Amino acid sequence: MTETTGRFALPFILPGQAQKELFHNEALAMIDAVLHPSVEEVAVDPPGAPGIGESWIVGAGASGLWDGRADAIATWTIGGWRFAVPVPGMMAWDRAAGWWRHWTGAEWSDGALAASSIQIGGQQVLGPRLSEVPSPSGGTTIDTEARDAITALIATLKSHGLID
């Protein structure tokens, strides 16, 4: 039997183990840190006066007590810093940036989320990028205002990445 869980290395209570409450409390502290995490921001230096339960994503080149802990989620607890190594697909709300970050397995995202489509109220509002829409041309009657409006619409769709 292993002594820790497979994903976040939370400690198991083992048969005959002394001071089981220490292992149980350590597991609860780590669950509190990684279950739907919310981080203050990405930082390389530990804050001077963190609040209990506050978390940060440790940035590259971290120093002090965070040295060598790049990409981990650092959470301040009564017992000091606890570090959780992220697993692929893990998401954390970045309070300072105001967006979700997810761990790709190699790095924390910059807020971009990958999806095959986005639905609101059961209706798809965004899906795969479609092919380019040609600008209006030709015809016997030319309405320049309508053509300008269509050209502006096409440019907007392209700038939003909805069409090539």
C-alpha angles and dihedrals in degrees: 000000000000122000097224140040119265102242109034101015093240110176119254121217105242128207112271092011116154120227094017090174091068092057092042092050092047090053091049091051091053093045088052089053099047106030103098093337124209116193129197092224143297109292140168098203125057110245118253098236112015121182120239108271096019115134138196135188106240109234128216114281094028118177141203116013089356095056111132093012099101114161094011122123107245115204126186113226136170087267095050131258120357119191126206120194108221123238124216111280095023113141131203130185110237105213096193095049095037096227144091120267121197131196110240094191090261105044146356112266121245091237097287113129124202117222138154091225143343122233129192118191090351092304121113109236098170129028140151117332112270128218123274120286112224119237115247116269140154128024133122097261116049118200103189094188092054091045091049090050092049091046090051090049091051091048090051093049089050093048090053090050094242094125134022 
